[in-house]
PDB file of C-alpha atoms in Angstrom:
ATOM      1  CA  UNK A  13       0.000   0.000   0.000  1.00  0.00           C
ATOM      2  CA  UNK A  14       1.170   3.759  -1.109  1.00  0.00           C
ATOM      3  CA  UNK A  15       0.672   6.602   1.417  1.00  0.00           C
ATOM      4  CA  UNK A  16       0.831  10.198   0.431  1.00  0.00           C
ATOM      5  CA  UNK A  17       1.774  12.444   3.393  1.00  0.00           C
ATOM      6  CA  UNK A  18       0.838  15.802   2.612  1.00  0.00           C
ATOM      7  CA  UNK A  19       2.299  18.254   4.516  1.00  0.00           C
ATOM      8  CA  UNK A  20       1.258  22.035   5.180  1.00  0.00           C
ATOM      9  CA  UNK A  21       1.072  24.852   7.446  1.00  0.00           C
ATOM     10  CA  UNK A  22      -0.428  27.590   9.122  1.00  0.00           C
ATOM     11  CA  UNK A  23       2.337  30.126   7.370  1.00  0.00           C
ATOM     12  CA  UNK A  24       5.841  29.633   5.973  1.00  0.00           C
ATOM     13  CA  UNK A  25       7.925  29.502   8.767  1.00  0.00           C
ATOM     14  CA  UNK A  26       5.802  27.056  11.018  1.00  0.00           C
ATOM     15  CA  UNK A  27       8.464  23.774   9.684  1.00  0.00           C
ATOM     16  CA  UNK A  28       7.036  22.439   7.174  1.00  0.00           C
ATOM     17  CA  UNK A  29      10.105  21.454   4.842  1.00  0.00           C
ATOM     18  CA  UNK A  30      12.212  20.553   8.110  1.00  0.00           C
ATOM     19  CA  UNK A  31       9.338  18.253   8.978  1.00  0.00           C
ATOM     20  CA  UNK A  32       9.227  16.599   5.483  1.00  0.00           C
ATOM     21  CA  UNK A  33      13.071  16.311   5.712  1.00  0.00           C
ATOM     22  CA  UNK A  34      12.775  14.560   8.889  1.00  0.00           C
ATOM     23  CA  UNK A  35       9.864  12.183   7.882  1.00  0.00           C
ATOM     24  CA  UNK A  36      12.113  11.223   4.708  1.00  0.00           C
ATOM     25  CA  UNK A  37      14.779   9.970   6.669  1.00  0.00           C
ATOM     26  CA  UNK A  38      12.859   8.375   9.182  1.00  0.00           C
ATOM     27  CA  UNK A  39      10.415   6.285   6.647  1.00  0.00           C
ATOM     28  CA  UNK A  40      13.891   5.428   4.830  1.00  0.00           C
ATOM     29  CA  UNK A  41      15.756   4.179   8.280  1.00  0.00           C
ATOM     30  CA  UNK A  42      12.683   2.084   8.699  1.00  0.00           C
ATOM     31  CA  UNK A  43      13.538   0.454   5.269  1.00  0.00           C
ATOM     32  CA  UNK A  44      11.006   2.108   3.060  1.00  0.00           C
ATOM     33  CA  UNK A  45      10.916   3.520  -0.459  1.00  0.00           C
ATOM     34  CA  UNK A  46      10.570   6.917   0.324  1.00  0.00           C
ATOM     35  CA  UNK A  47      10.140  10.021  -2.334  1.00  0.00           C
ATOM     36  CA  UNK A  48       9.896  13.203  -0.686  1.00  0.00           C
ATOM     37  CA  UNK A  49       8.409  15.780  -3.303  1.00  0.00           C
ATOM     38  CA  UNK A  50      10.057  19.017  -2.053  1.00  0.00           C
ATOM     39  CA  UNK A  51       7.925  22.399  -2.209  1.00  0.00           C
ATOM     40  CA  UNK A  52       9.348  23.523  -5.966  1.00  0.00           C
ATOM     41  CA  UNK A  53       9.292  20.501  -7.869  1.00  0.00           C
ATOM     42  CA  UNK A  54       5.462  21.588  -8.238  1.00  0.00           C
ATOM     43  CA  UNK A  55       6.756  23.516 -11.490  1.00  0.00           C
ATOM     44  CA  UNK A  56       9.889  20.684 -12.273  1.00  0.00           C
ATOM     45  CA  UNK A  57       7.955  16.948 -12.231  1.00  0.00           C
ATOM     46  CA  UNK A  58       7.609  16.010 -15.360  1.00  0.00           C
ATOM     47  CA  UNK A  59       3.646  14.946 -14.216  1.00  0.00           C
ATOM     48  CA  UNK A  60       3.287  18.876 -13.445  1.00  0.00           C
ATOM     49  CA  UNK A  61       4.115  20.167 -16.269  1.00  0.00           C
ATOM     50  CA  UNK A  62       1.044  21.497 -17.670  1.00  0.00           C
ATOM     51  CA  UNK A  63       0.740  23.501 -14.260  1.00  0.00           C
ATOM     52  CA  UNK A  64       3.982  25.175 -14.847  1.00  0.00           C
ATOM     53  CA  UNK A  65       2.933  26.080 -18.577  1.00  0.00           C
ATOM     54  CA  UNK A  66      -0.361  27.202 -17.269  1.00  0.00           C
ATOM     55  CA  UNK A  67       1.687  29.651 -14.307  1.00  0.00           C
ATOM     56  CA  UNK A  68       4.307  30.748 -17.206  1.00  0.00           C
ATOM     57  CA  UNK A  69       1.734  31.554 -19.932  1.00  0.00           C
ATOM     58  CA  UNK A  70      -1.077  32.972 -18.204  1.00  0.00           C
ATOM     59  CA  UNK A  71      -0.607  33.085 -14.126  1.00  0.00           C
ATOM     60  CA  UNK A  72      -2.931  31.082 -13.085  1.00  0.00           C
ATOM     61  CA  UNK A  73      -4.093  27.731 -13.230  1.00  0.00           C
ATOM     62  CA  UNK A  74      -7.371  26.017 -13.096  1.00  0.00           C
ATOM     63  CA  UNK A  75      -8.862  23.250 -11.372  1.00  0.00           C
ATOM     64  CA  UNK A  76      -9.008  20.629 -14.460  1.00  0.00           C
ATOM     65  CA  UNK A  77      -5.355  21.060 -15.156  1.00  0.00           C
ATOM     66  CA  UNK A  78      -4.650  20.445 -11.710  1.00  0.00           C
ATOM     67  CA  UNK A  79      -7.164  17.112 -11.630  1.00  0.00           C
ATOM     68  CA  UNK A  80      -5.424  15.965 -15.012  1.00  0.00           C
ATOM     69  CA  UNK A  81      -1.899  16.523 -13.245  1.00  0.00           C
ATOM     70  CA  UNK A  82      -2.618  15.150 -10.067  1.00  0.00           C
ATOM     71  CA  UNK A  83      -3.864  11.759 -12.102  1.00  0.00           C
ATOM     72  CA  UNK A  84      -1.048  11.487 -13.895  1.00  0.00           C
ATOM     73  CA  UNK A  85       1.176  11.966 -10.365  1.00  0.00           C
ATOM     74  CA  UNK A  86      -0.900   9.065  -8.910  1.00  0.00           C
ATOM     75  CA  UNK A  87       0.077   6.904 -11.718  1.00  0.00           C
ATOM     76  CA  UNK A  88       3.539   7.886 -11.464  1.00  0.00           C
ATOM     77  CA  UNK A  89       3.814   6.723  -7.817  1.00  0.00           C
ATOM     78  CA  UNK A  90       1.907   3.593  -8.172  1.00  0.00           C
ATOM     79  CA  UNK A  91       4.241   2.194 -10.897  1.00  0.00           C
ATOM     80  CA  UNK A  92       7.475   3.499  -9.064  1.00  0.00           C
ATOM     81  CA  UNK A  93       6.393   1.041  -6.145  1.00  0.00           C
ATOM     82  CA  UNK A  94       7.356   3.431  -3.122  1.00  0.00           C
ATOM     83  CA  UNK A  95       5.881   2.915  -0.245  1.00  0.00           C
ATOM     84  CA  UNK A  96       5.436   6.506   0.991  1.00  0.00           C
ATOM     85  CA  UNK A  97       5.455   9.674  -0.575  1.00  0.00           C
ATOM     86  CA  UNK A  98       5.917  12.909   1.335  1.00  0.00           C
ATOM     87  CA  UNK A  99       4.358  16.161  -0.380  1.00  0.00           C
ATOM     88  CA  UNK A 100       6.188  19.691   0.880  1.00  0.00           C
ATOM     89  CA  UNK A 101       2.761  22.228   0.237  1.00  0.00           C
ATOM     90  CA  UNK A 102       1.717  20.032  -2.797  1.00  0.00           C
ATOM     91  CA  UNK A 103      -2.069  18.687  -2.622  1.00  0.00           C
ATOM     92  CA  UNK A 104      -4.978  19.540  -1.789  1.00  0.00           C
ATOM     93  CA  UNK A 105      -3.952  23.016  -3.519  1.00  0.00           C
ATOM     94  CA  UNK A 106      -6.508  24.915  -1.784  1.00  0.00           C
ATOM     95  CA  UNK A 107      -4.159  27.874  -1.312  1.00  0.00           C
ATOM     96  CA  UNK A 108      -3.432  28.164  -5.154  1.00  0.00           C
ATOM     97  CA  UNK A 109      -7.128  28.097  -5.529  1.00  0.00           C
ATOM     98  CA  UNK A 110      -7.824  30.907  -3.320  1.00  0.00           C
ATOM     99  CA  UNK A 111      -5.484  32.996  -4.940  1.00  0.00           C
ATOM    100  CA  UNK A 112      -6.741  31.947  -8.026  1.00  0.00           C
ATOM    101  CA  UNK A 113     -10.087  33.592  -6.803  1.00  0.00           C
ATOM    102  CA  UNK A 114     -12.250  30.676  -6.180  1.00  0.00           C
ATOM    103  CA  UNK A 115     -14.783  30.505  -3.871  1.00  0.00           C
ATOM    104  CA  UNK A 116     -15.286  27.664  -1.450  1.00  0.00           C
ATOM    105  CA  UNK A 117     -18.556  26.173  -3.281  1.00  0.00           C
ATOM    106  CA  UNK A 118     -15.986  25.286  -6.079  1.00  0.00           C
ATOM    107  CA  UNK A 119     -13.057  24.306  -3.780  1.00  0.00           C
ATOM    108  CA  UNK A 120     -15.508  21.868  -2.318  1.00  0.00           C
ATOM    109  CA  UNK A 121     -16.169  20.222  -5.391  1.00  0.00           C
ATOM    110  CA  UNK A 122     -12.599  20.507  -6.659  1.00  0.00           C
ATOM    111  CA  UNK A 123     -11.847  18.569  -3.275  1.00  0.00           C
ATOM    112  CA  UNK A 124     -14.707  15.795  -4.347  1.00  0.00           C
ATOM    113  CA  UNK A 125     -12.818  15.328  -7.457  1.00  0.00           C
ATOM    114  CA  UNK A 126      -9.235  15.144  -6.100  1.00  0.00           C
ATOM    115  CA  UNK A 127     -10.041  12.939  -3.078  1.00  0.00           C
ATOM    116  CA  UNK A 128     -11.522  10.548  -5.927  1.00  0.00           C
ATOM    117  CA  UNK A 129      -8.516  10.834  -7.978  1.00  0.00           C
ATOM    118  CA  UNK A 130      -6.166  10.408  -4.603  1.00  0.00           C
ATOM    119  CA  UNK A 131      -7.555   7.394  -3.380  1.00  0.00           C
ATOM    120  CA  UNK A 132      -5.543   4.714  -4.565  1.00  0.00           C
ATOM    121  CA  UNK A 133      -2.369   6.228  -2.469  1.00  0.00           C
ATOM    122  CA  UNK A 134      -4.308   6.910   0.692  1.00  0.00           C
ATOM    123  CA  UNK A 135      -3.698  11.088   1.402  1.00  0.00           C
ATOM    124  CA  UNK A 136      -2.676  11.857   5.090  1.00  0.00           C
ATOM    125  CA  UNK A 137      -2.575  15.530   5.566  1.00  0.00           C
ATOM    126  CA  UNK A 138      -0.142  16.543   7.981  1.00  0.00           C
ATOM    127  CA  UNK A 139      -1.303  20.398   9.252  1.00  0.00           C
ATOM    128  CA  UNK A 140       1.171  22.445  11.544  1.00  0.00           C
ATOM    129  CA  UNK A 141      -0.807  24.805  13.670  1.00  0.00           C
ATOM    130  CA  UNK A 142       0.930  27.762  14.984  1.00  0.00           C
ATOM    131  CA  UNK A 143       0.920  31.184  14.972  1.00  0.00           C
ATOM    132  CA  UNK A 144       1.394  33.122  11.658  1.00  0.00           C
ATOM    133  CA  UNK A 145       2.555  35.875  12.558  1.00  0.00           C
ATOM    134  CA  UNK A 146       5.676  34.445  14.253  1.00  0.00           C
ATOM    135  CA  UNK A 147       6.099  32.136  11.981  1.00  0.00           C
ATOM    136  CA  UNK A 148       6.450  34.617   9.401  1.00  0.00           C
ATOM    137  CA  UNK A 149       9.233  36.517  11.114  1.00  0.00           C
ATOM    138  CA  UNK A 150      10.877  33.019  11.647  1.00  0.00           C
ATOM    139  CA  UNK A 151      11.045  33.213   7.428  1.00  0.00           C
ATOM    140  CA  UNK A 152      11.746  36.213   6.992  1.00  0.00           C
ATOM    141  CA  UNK A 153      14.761  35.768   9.603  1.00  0.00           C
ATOM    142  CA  UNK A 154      15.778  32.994   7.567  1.00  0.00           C
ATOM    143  CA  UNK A 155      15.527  34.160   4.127  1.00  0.00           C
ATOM    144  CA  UNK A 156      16.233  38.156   4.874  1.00  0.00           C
ATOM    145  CA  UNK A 157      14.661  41.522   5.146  1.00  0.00           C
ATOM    146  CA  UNK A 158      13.133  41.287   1.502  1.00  0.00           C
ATOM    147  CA  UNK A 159      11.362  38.245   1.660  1.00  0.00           C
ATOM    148  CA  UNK A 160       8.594  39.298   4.053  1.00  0.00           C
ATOM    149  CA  UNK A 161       8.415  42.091   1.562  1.00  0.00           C
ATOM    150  CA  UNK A 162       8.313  39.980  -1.623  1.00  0.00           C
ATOM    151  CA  UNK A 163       5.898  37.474  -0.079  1.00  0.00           C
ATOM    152  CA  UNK A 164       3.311  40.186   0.763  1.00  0.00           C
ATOM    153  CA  UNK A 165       3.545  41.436  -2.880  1.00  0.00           C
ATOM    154  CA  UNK A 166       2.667  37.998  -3.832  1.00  0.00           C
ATOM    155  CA  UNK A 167      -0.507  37.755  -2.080  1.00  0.00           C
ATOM    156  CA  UNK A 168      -1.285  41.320  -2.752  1.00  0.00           C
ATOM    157  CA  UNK A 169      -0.902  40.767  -6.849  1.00  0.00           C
ATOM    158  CA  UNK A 170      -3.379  37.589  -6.529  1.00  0.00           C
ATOM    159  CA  UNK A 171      -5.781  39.790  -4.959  1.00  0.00           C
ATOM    160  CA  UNK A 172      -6.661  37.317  -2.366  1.00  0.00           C
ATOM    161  CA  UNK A 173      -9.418  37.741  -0.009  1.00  0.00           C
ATOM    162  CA  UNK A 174      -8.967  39.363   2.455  1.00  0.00           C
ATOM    163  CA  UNK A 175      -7.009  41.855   0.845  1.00  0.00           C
ATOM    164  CA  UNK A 176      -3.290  41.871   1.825  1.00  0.00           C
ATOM    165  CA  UNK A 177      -1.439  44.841   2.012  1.00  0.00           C
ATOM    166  CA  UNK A 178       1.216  44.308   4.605  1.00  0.00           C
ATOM    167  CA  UNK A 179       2.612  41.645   6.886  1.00  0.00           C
ATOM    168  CA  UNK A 180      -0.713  42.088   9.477  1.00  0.00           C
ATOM    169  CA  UNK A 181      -3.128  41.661   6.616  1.00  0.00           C
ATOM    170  CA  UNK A 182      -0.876  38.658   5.342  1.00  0.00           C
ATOM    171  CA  UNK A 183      -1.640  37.416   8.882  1.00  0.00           C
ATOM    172  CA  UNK A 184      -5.945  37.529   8.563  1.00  0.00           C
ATOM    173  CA  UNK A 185      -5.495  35.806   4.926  1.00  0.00           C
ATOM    174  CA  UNK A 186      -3.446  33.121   6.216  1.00  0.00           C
ATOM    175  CA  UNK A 187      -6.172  32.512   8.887  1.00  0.00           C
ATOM    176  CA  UNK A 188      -8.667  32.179   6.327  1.00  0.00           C
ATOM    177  CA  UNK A 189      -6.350  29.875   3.926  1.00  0.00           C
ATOM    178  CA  UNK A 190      -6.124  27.655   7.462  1.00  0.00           C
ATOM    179  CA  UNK A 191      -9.583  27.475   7.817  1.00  0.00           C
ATOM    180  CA  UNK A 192     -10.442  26.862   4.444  1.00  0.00           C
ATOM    181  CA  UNK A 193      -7.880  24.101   4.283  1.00  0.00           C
ATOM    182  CA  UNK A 194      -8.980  22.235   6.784  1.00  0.00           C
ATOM    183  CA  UNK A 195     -12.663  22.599   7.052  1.00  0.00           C
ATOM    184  CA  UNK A 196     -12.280  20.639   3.486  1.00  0.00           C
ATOM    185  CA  UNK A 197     -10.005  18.437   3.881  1.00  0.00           C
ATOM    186  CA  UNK A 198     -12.543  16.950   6.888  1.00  0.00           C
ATOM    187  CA  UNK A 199     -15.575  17.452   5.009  1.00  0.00           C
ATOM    188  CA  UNK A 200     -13.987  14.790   2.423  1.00  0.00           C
ATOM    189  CA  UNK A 201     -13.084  12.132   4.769  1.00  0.00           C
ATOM    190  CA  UNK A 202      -9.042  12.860   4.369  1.00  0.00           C
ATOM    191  CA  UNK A 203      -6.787  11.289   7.808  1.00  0.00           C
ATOM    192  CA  UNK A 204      -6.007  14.578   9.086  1.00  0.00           C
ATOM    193  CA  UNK A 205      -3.293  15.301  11.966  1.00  0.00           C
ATOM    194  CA  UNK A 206      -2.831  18.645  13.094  1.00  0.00           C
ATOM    195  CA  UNK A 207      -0.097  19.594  15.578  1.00  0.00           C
ATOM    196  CA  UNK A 208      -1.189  22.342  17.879  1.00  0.00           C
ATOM    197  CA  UNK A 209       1.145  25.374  18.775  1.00  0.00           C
ATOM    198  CA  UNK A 210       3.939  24.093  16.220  1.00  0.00           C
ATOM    199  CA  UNK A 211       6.068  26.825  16.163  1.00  0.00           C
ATOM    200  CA  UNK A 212       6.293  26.609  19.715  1.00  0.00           C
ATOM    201  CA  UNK A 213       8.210  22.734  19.452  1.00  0.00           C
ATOM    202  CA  UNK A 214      11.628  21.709  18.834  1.00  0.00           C
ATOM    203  CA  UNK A 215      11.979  20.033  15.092  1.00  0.00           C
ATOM    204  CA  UNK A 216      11.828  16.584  17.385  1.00  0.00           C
ATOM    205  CA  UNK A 217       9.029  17.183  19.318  1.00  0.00           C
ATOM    206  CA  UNK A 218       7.196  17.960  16.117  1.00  0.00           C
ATOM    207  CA  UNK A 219       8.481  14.300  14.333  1.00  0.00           C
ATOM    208  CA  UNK A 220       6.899  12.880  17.025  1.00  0.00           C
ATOM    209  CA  UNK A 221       3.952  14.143  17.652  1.00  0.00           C
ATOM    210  CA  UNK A 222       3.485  13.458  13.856  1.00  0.00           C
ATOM    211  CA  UNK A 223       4.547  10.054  14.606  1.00  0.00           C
ATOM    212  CA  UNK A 224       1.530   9.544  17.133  1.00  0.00           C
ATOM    213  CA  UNK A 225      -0.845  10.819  15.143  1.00  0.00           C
ATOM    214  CA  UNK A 226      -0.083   8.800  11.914  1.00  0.00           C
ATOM    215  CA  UNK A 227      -1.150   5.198  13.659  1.00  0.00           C
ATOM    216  CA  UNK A 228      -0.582   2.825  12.467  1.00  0.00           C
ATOM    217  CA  UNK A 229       2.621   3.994  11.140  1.00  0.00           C
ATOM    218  CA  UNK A 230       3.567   3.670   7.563  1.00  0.00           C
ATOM    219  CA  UNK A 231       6.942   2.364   8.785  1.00  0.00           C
ATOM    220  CA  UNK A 232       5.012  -0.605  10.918  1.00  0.00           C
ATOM    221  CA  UNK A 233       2.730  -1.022   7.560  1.00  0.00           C
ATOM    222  CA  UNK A 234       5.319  -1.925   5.248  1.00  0.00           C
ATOM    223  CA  UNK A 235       6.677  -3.967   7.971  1.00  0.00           C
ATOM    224  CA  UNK A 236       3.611  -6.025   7.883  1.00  0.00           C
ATOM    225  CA  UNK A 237       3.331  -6.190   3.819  1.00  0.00           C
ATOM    226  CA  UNK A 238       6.415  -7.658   3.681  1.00  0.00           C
ATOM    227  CA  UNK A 239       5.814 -10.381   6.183  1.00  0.00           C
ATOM    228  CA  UNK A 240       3.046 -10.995   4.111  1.00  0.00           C
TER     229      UNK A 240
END
């Protein structure tokens, strides 16, 4: 059996990537095939390509091309044979439809569609919970002064809702992308684990806490296929 970890956040900043890291290695010490599908290989995978055309030509992307793509991921990792795959900000792509301007009528359908085409490699969504606002100054400490800047420009160009104009207003949109996120991702039935007050834990304390809310285990899974 396949298991897709998806992994997101309450803001950049919150751990997301050092999480996925840290999964990665522990999945692989337990002896599984492990691909961890980093945050920008969105726009690199061969499977994704049409979504990169689609940002390049026209900025924006719409929910067919991102049902077709996501397919033709699934297949990809079902004839590789790995055992887990863990997903750095990739699916359920609610974000990118909020900034895309959809409402959440449409995202819930979208999320009918997806969790239809996702089935056959189990999705886990993995949610760090935190505050945004200090996870965005833990980013912006790590990347420099300009990407706070650059990142609110982002949001502002999409014209997301609420309107974002500055790190504060970054703050309210990012509560409504959380909200959004997950109310869907529980209305469709998805194995959801959210670790409270993330930002607030050690990289460790966060692996495991992970690690007791993803029972059983993929590592103790693939244990038991093979005995099998």
């Amino acid at each position: 059996m396949t298991v897709l970890i998806s992994v997101w956040g309450a803001a950049p900043g919150v751990g997301k990537s050092t999480l996925c890291r840290g999964l990665a290695r522990r999945l692989a010490d337990a002896k599984l095939r492990v691909d961890h599908f980093r945050e920008e290989e969105v726009l690199t995978r061969p499977q994704f390509a049409p979504v990169a055309e689609a940002f390049r030509t026209t900025g924006a992307v719409g929910p067919e091309t991102l049902i077709a793509a996501t397919g033709e991921f699934v297949a990809s990792v079902l004839a590789s044979g790995d055992d887990v795959v863990i997903a750095d900000a990739l699916v359920p792509f609610v974000p990118t439809l909020l900034a895309m301007g959809h409402d959440e009528e449409t995202i819930d359908a979208f999320l009918t569609d997806l969790t239809e085409v996702l089935a056959p490699v189990s999705p886990v969504m993995v949610f760090l919970d935190g505050n945004a606002g200090a996870a965005l100054s833990r980013a912006a400490g790590r990347e420099g002064a300009e990407w706070l800047d650059q990142y609110v420009g982002k949001l502002a160009r999409y014209g997301v809702s609420p309107p974002v104009t500055d790190a504060a207003s970054a703050v309210r949109y990012l509560a409504r992308e959380r909200a959004v996120t997950l109310a869907a991702v529980a209305r469709h039935g998805w194995h959801l684990v959210v670790i409270e007050r993330a930002d607030e834990l050690s990289p460790d304390e966060v692996l495991h806490a992970v690690e007791r809310g993803l029972r059983p285990w993929p590592a103790d899974r693939g244990a038991a296929a093979r005995k099998e």
